[in-house]
Every structure is written in structure tokens, then in C-alpha cells.
XYZ file of C-alpha atoms in Angstrom:
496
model
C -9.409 -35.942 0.213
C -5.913 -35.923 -1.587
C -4.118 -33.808 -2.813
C -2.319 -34.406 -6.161
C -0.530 -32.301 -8.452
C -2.727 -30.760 -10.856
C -5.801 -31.905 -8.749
C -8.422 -30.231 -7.839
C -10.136 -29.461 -4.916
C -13.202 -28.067 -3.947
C -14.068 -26.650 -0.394
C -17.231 -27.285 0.685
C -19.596 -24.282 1.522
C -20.932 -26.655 4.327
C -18.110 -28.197 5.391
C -18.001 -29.676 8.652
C -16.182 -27.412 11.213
C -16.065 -27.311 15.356
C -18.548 -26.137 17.112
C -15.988 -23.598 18.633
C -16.896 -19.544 16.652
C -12.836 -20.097 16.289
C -13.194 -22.134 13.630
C -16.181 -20.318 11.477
C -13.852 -18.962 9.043
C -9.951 -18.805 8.237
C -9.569 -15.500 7.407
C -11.646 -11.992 6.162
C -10.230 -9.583 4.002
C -10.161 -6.893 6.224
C -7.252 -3.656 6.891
C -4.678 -6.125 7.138
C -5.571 -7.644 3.909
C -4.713 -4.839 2.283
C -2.036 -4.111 3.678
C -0.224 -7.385 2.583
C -1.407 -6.427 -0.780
C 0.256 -2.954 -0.554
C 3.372 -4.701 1.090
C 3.762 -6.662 -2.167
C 3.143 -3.639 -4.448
C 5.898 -0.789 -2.741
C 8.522 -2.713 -4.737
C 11.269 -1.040 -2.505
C 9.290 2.572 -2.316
C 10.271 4.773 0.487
C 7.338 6.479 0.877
C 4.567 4.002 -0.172
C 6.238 2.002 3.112
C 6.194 4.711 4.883
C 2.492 4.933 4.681
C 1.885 1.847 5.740
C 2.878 2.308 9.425
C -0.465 4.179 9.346
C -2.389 1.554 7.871
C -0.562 -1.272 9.872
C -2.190 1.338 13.025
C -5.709 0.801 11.374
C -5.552 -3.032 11.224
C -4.111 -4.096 14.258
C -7.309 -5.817 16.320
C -7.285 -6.147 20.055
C -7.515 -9.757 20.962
C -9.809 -10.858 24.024
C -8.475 -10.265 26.962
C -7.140 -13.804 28.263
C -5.095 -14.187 24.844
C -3.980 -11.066 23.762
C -3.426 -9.288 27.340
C 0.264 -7.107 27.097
C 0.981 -8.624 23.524
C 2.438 -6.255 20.921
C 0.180 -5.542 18.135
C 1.324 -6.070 14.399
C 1.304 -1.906 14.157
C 3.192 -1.863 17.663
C 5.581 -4.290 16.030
C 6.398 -2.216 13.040
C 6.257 1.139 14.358
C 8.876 -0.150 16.580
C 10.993 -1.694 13.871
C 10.064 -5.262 14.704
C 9.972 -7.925 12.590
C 6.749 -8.793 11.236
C 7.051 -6.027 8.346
C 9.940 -4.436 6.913
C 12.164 -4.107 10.080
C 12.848 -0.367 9.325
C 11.980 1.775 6.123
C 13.825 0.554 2.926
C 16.662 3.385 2.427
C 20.053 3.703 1.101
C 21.411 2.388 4.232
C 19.218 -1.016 3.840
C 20.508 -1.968 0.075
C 24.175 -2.983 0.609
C 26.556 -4.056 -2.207
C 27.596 -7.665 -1.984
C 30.596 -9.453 -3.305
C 30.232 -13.136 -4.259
C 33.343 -15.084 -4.144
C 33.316 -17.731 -7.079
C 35.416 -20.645 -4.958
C 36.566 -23.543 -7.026
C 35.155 -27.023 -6.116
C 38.417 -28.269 -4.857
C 42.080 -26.848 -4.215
C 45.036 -28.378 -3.699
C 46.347 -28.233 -0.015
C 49.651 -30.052 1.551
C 49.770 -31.660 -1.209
C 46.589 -32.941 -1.641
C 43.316 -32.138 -3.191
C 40.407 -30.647 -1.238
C 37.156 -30.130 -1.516
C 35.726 -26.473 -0.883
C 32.275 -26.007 -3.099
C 30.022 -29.466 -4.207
C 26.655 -28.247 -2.914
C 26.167 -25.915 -5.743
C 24.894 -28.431 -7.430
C 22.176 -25.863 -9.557
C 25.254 -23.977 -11.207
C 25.606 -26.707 -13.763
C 22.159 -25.667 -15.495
C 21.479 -22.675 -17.751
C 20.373 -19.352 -14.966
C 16.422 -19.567 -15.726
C 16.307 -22.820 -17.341
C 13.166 -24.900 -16.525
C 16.067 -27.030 -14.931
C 17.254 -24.311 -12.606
C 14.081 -23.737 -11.564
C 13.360 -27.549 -10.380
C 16.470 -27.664 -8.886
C 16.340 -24.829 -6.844
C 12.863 -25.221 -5.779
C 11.585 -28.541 -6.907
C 9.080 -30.115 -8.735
C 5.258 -27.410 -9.286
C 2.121 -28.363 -8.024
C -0.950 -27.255 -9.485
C -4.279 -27.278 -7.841
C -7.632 -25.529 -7.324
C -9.557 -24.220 -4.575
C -13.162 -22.196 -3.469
C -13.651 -19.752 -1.251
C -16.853 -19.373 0.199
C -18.202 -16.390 -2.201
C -17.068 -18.161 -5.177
C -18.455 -20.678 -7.929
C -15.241 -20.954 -9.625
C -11.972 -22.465 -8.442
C -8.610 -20.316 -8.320
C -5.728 -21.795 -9.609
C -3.163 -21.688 -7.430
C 0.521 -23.011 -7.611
C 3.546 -24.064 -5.591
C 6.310 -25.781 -5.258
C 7.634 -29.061 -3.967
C 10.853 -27.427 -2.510
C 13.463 -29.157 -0.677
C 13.740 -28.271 3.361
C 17.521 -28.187 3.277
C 17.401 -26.084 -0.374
C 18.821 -22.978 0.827
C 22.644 -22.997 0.020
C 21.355 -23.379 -3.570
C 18.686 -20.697 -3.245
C 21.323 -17.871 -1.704
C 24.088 -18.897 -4.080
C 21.717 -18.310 -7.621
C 19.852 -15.109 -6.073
C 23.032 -13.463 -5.337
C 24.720 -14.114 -7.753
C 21.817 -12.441 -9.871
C 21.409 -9.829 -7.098
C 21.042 -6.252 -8.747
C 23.510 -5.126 -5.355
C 26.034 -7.404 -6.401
C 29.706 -6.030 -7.233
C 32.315 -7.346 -8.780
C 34.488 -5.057 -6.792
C 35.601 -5.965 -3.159
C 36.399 -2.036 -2.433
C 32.984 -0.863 -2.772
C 31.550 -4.138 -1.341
C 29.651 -3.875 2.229
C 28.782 -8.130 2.435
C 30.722 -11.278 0.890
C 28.771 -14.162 0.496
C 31.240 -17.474 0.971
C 30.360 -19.960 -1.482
C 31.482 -23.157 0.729
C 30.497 -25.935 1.879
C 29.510 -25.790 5.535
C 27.174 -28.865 5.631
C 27.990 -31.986 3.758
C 24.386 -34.123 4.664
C 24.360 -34.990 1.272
C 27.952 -36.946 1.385
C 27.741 -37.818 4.994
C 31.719 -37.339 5.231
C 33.589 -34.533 6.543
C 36.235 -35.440 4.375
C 34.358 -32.818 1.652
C 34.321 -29.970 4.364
C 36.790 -27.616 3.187
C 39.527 -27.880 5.397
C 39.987 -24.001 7.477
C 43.696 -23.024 6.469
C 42.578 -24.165 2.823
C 38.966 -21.829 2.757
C 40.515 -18.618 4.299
C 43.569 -18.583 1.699
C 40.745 -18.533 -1.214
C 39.070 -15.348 0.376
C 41.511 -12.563 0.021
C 39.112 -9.840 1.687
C 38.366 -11.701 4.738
C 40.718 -9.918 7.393
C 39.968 -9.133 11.491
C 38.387 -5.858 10.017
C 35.976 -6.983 7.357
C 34.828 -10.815 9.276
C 31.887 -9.614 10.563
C 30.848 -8.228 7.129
C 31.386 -12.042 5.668
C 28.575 -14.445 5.418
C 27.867 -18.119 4.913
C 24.870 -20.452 5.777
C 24.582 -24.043 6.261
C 21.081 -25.046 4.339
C 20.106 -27.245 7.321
C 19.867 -26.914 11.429
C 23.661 -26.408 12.008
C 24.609 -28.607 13.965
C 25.076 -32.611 13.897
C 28.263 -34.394 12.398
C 27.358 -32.863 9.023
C 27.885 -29.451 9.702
C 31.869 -28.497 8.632
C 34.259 -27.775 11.324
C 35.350 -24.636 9.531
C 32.174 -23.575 9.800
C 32.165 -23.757 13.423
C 35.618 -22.335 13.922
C 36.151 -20.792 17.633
C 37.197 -17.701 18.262
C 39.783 -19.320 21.072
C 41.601 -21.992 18.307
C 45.124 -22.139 17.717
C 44.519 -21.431 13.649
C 44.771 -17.700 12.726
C 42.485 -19.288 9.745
C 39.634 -20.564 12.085
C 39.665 -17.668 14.638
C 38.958 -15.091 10.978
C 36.252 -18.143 10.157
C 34.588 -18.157 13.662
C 34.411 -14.080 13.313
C 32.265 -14.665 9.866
C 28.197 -14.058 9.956
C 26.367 -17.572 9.544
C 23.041 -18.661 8.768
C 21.254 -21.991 9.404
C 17.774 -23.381 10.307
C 18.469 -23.457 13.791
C 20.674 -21.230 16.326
C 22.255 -21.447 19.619
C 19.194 -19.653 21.131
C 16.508 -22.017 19.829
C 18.371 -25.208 20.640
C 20.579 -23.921 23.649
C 23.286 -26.666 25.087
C 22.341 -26.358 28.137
C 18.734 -27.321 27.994
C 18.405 -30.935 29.367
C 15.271 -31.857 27.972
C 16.501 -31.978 24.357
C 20.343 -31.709 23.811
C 21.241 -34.941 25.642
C 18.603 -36.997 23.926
C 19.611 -36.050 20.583
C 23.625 -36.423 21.126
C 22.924 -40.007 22.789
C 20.288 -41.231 20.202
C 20.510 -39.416 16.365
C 24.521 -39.030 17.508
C 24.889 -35.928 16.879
C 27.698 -33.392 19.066
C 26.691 -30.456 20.761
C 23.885 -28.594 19.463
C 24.798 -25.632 17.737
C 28.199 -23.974 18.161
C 28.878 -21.996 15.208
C 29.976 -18.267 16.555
C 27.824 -15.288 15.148
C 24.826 -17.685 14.219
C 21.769 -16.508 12.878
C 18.498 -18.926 12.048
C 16.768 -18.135 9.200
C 13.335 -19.888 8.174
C 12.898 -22.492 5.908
C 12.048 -22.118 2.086
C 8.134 -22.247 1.645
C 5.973 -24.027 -0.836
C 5.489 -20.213 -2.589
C 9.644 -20.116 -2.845
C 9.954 -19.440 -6.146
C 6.743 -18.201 -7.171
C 6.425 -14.876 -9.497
C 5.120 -12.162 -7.718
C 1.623 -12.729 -9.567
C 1.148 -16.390 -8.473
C 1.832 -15.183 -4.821
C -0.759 -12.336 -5.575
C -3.343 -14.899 -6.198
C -2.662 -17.431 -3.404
C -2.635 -13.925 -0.942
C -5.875 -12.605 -2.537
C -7.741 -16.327 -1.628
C -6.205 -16.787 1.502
C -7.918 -13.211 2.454
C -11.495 -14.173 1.271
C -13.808 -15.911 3.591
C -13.523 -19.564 3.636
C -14.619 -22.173 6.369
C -12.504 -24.924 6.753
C -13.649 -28.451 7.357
C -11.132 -28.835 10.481
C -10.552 -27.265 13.883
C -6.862 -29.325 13.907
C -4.662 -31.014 12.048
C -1.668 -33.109 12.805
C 0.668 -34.672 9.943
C 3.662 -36.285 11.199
C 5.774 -39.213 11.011
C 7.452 -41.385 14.103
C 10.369 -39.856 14.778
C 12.546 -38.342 17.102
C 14.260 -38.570 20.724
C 12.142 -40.399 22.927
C 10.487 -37.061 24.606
C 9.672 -35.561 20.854
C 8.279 -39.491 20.255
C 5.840 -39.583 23.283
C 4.595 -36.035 22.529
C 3.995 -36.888 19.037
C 2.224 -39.994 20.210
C 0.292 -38.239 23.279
C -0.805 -35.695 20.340
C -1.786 -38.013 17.709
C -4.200 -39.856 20.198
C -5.535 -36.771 21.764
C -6.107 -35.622 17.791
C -7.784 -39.220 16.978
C -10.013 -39.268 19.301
C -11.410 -35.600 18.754
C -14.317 -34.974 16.343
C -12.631 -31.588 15.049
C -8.957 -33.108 14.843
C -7.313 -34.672 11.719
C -4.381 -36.789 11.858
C -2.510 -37.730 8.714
C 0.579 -40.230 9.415
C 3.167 -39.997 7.125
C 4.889 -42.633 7.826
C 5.179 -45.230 4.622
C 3.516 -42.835 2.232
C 5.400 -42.496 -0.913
C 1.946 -42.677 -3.057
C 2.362 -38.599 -3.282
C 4.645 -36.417 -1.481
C 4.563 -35.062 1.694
C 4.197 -31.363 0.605
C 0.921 -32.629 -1.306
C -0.393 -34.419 1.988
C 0.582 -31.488 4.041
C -1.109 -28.686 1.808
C -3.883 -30.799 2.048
C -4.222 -30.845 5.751
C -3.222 -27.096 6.104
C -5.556 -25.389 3.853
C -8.352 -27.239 5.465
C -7.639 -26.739 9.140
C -7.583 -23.843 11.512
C -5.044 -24.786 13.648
C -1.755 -26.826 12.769
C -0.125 -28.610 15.351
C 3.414 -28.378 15.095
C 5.194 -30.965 18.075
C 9.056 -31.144 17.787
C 11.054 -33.714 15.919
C 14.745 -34.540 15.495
C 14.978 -30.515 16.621
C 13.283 -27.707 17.379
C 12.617 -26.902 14.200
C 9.769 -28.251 11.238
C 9.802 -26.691 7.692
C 5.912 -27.576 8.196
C 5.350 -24.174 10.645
C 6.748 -21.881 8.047
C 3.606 -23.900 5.241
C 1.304 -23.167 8.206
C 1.996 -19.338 7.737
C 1.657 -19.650 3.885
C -1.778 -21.924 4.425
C -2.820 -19.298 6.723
C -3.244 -22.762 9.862
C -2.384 -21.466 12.936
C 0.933 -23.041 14.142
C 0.622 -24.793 17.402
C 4.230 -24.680 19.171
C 4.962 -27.397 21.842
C 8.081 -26.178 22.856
C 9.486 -22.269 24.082
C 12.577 -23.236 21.770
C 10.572 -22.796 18.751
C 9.276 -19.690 19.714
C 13.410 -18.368 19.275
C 13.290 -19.548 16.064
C 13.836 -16.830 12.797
C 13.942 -13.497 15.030
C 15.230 -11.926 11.899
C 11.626 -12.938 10.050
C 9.247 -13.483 12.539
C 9.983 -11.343 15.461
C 6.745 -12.001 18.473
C 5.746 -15.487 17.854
C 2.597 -15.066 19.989
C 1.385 -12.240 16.848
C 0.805 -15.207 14.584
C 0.977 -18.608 16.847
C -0.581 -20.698 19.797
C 2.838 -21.769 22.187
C 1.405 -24.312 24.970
C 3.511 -25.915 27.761
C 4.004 -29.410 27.011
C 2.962 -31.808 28.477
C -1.031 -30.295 27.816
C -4.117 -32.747 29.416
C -6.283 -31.480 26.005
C -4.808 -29.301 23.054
C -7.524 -29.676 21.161
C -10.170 -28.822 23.805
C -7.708 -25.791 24.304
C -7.694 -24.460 20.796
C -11.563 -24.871 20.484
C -12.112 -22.582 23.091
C -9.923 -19.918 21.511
C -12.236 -16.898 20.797
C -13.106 -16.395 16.988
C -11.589 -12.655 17.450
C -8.349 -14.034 18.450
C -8.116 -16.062 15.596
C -9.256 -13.863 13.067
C -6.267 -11.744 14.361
C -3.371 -14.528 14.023
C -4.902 -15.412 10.778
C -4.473 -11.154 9.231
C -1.123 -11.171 10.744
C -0.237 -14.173 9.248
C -1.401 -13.070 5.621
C 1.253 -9.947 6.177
C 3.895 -12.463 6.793
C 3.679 -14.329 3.830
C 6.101 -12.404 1.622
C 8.594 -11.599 4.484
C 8.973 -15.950 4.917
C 9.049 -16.686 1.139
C 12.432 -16.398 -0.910
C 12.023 -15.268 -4.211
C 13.075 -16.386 -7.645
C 16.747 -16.082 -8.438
C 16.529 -12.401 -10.096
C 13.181 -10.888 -8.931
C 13.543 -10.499 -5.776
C 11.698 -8.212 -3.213
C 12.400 -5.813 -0.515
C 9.993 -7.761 1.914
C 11.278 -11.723 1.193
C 13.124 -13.626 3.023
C 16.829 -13.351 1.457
C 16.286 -9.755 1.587
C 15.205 -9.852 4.988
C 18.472 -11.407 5.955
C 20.645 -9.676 3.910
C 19.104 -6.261 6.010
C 19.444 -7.855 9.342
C 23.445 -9.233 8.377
C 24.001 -5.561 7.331
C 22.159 -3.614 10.177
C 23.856 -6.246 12.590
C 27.132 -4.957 11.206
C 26.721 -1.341 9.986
């Protein structure tokens, strides 16, 4: 079945489901529901977070042994100051001011006129506006879904959000941020408003040259780089991402050695696709093109923006609450993917696609050619309904589809060790919420329907908790657990 904005769906209280007692039901709202709910409600609290180290200690579930042997818990992770919760309690230290530099879209340099800021494309409607809102986080969906327990559908939204959104996102929320200062003395972060990707244009002719940027940033000296900040809304790296943007440390320009000293942010980092690993960097710079992998200095990956990007705090509410009730789901596994990639990401794909279509559990949804809906309606549709998600690489590492399998509450499948270095800031121990399996595998899906239903349950309660920490928030509202905040703690603990 479909799923179409404003449709509805109904999930059958007999669906058909594996065999397996992993794939009984997605979730059940035990301690660790209620903690997620409580991590929504503190709202920045010191001491409500504070108390829920203890109850993190109460919901933590030991896995079986073959699965869960020497793996943190969630409650080891935050008692620690990991990452799947607030990475330390919410304090004076954790709310820095930020300055937001309001760059032109061009300046004139040598004689000539440059560009420095065209991806703010948002700016140009009213902060709020109906407009804003699509722009920054695209088009709402509107559907309905049944728990097990229920009669009556919930109405749950999201939205169709961009995967390379993020320059756009950071720019409105900041500029709304209640820690923003107009005053660079009393400012502990600058946000850069400049281009450092130009996909859009496909020219680096609109990347802000580096001698032209740095004479537009007056507080950016040797002392205060570190404490400057810019992201590239994609992977960061290809022959879209700006060479300003990755400036070296060792280059003749006093300009580009400040630049290379700055904190950035992209989907991808040198630690999740390395240069020197063999099986993917020389693919993808002989076939898609593209130069090294990523080279920016001081880079940071951050995750995508989710289908819940966006959302008021109630409409998350309501999509946490029925993710946390009991629901079967009519699939062990689901696969939704389109044909491309290097030639190794191409034969996994294809490897997994048969191994999925000729499974009895396994869905596989092609994307390729379908423009009769979008793909975030085809992929919520596979997601809610499946236990596991398979998630096989692509043109990198990295799919904006793992971060929808946290907010479906599908267990992400991971094919390669790179993804599991993906988002440290966000996700921390990638084995609390996700399946990683050595490619190539002789049967995925036999290997997931073996998984015991106590192992599952767990990765399912730990992935509820994550949900606020991997969704960025509407410009304005934010929270002390999303994902812009998130970052903005880890750029100033990283710095402090």
C-alpha cells in the first residue's frame, strides 16, 4: 500500500509478519518510553535532566548474550556523557552566545564582483511565513496510522524535507536563536554565512573566493578560528564543495590558513569516508569524478534533517507516543533504493535486492522511475511497516534514509564500518540502536530473522530516545536535546 499525502493508512492487527519472535512487535512503551517523553518535557531543566540518569539506569535492558555481549547500555552511555542523550547536563557552560555574521551576496574583489552568500535562498520570505516553512523543510504530509490497542487512527505529520536542506535550516534558527548577540565581545561562536557548497550552481565560480571571505569577518583572528563555524549542507566533499572551505592549514594565503583553522560541519567527515580506504575512495574519484574524499580541516558530520524537522514539539509528541505503543508490522525487512553508485555500492545493492526478493519477510521497493509520489512518501511507507531497514551504501557512506529509520523506529541495517563513524556528535555507539554486518553477507535476511525479540525490543527503546536528539527544530523553538543544539554543544565543548 501507498503512501500519499493526506492518506490514510491502516495497520493491520493481523498483519503478516516473520516467523522470527524479532519481528512480533516494533516497540512497547516501557522505562525508556518514558523517558523520551521526559527528555522532550525538561525544556533545558537542570535538574529534571539530572534525574533522568536514574531513569535512563532503570530502562537500559540487557540484550542476549551473542548480540549485546560488552556493548554499552543507553544508561552506560549517558552516565558517561555519551551521545545518545544530552552529552552532559544542560548548564551555563552548555548555552553559548553566538554571533551571526550577515555577509552580503557578493563583494567586489580585484576588481571584480564575487559571490560570497546565494544559498540562503529562505531569507527572501517573511521569518514564519507558510513560505519559510516550505522552504526550509518542504512540502507536509499528512497521514494516519493504528496501533495495535487502538480503533482509531492518529494523525500524524511530517515533512518532505530536502537531504541537502541544512545551510538553510542553521542560517534561520540562528539567526532566531535566543543565544544570539549582536555583540562580537561577548560572543563565544560565529556562525559564517557562506557558501561552502555550490551543488545547486555546479560552478565554483560562486564559491567565495578565500582572501575575499576572511576580509568580511572582522573577528576571525588565529585566537578566535576555532570558535568560528560553517557547514556545507551536503557530504563535503566532491567538486561542489568551495575551496575556501577546505583551506589547509600549510597554504601560502594567511586568509586560507585562518579558514582551514574554522569549525565545519557536513554530512560526511574524514573519519567516515577516510582517503585511504581502497574499497570506496578510488571508485568514486574515477566514476562520479569527484577529488579526494573529504579534506576540510576541523570537520565534523552532522546527521541529516528528518521527516519530523520542523515539527512543533506537539506533533513530535504524538508521532513519539505511537511509535511507543505496541504495533506489529507486516515486514521483517525492507529495502527502498534506486541503482546507483560505484560499481561495489551497485553489486551490493543488487546482491541485496535479490536476497530481499526472494525472501517471504523482505520488501523491496525500487525507486528508480517513480515520480508518481515522492520518495519520502514511498520510504515512510516501507519504514513504518518493517522491522528492520536495510541501509547498503550509495554514492557515499552516507543515506538521509538511516536517520527516517530512527524516526520510523526500523532498525537500520549498516553494510559498511564507515557508516558506523557517521554523526559521533548525535549518535555516539551505533551498535545501541543498529545491526552493522560485514559485507559481502551469504543471507541478511536469514540473519536479521534470527535476531532475538529481546534484542530488538532494545534497539527499538533506544531508538525512541533518539528521536529528538536527530531532529532539528523549527527556526525559533528550538530544544536543548535537537540536533542544532546538539552541535552547537559539541562545537562549544570541542573549543571551551
Amino acid at each position: 500500500m501507498r503512501l500519499y499525502a493526506h492518506a490514510h493508512i491502516l495497520l493491520s492487527s493481523v498483519a503478516v509478519v516473520a516467523a522470527s519472535p524479532s519481528s512480533s512487535s516494533s516497540s512497547s512503551a516501557g522505562p525508556a518510553a518514558a523517558l523520551r517523553k521526559d527528555n522532550l518535557a525538561c525544556e533545558g531543566n537542570t535538574q529534571c535532566y539530572s534525574s533522568l540518569l536514574q531513569v535512563a539506569k532503570s530502562a537500559s535492558k540487557p540484550g542476549q548474550a551473542e548480540f549485546s555481549a560488552g556493548r554499552p547500555s543507553v544508561a552506560d552511555d549517558v552516565a558517561s556523557g555519551g551521545t545518545l542523550l544530552q552529552s552532559a547536563i544542560p548548564g551555563e557552560k552548555l548555552t553559548p552566545k553566538i554571533f551571526v555574521y550577515e555577509l552580503p551576496e557578493t563583494t567586489e574583489y580585484k576588481g571584480e564582483t564575487v559571490p560570497i552568500k546565494d544559498m540562503g535562498l529562505c531569507e527572501k520570505f517573511p521569518p514564519d511565513s507558510e513560505e519559510e516553512k516550505h522552504c526550509l523543510f518542504g512540502l507536509p504530509l499528512a497521514f494516519g496510522l493504528r496501533s495495535d490497542d487502538s480503533v482509531e487512527e492518529t494523525a500524524l505529520k511530517a515533512y518532505d524535507v530536502s537531504q541537502f536542506s541544512l545551510f538553510n535550516i542553521f542560517l534561520a534558527s540562528l539567526s532566531r536563536h535566543p543565544q544570539r548577540t549582536r555583540n562580537p565581545d561577548e560572543a563565544d561562536l560565529f556562525f559564517i554565512t557562506a557558501n561552502a557548497n555550490v551543488t545547486e550552481t555546479f560552478s565554483q565560480e560562486r564559491c567565495p573566493p578565500a582572501d575575499a571571505l576572511v576580509g568580511l569577518l572582522p573577528y576571525l583572528n588565529a585566537s578566535s578560528a576555532r570558535r568560528h563555524f560553517w557547514l556545507d549542507p551536503t557530504v563535503g566533499w566532491g567538486p561542489h564543495t568551495c575551496d575556501a572551505f577546505n583551506s589547509k592549514s600549510q597554504d601560502d594565503s594567511s586568509a586560507a590558513q585562518l579558514l582551514a583553522a574554522t569549525t565545519k560541519m557536513a554530512l560526511e567527515d574524514r573519519a567516515s569516508a577516510p582517503a585511504d580506504d581502497p574499497t570506496f575512495t578510488s571508485e568514486w574519484k574515477i566514476q562520479l569524478g569527484f577529488r579526494a574524499t573529504p579534506s576540510a580541516e576541523n570537520l565534523h558530520s552532522i546527521p541529516y534533517p528528518s521527516i519530523l524537522s520542523g515539527l512543533s514539539q506537539e506533533d513530535i509528541r504524538v508521532w513519539d507516543d505511537f511509535l511507543a505503543e505496541p504495533r506489529q508490522r507486516r515486514h521483517l525487512v525492507t529495502g527502498t533504493w534506486g541503482p546507483h553508485g560505484t560499481a561495489a555500492t551497485m553489486d551490493m545493492r543488487e546482491t541485496l535486492q535479490k536476497q530481499c526478493e526472494e525472501s517471504d519477510v523482505c520488501e523491496f521497493t525500487d525507486l528508480e522511475g517513480r515520480r508518481d509520489i515522492t520518495n519520502t512518501e514511498l520510504i515512510l511507507d516501507d519504514k513504518l511497516h518493517s522491522t528492520f531497514c536495510l541501509e547498503p551504501t550509495g554514492d557515499t557512506p552516507s543515506r538521509k534514509g538511516i536517520i527516517d529509520d530512527i524516526i520510523a523506529g526500523c532498525i537500520p541495517v549498516l553494510l559498511s564500518p564507515l557508516q558506523t563513524r557517521l554523526w559521533p556528535w548525535h549518535i555516539g555507539h551505533w551498535e545501541n540502536i543498529a545491526i552493522t554486518l560485514e559485507w559481502p553477507h551469504p543471507n541478511v535476511i536469514e540473519y536479521l530473522a534470527n535476531i532475538p525479540a529481546r534484542e530488538v525490543e532494545r534497539l527499538q527503546e533506544n531508538m525512541e530516545i533518539l528521536i529528538p536528539r536527530v531532529t532539528y527544530s523549527h527556526p525559533g523553538s528550538s530544544r536543548p536535546t535537537d540536533a542544532l543544539e546538539t552541535a552547537l554543544q559539541a562545537i562549544w565543548m570541542e573549543v571551551m
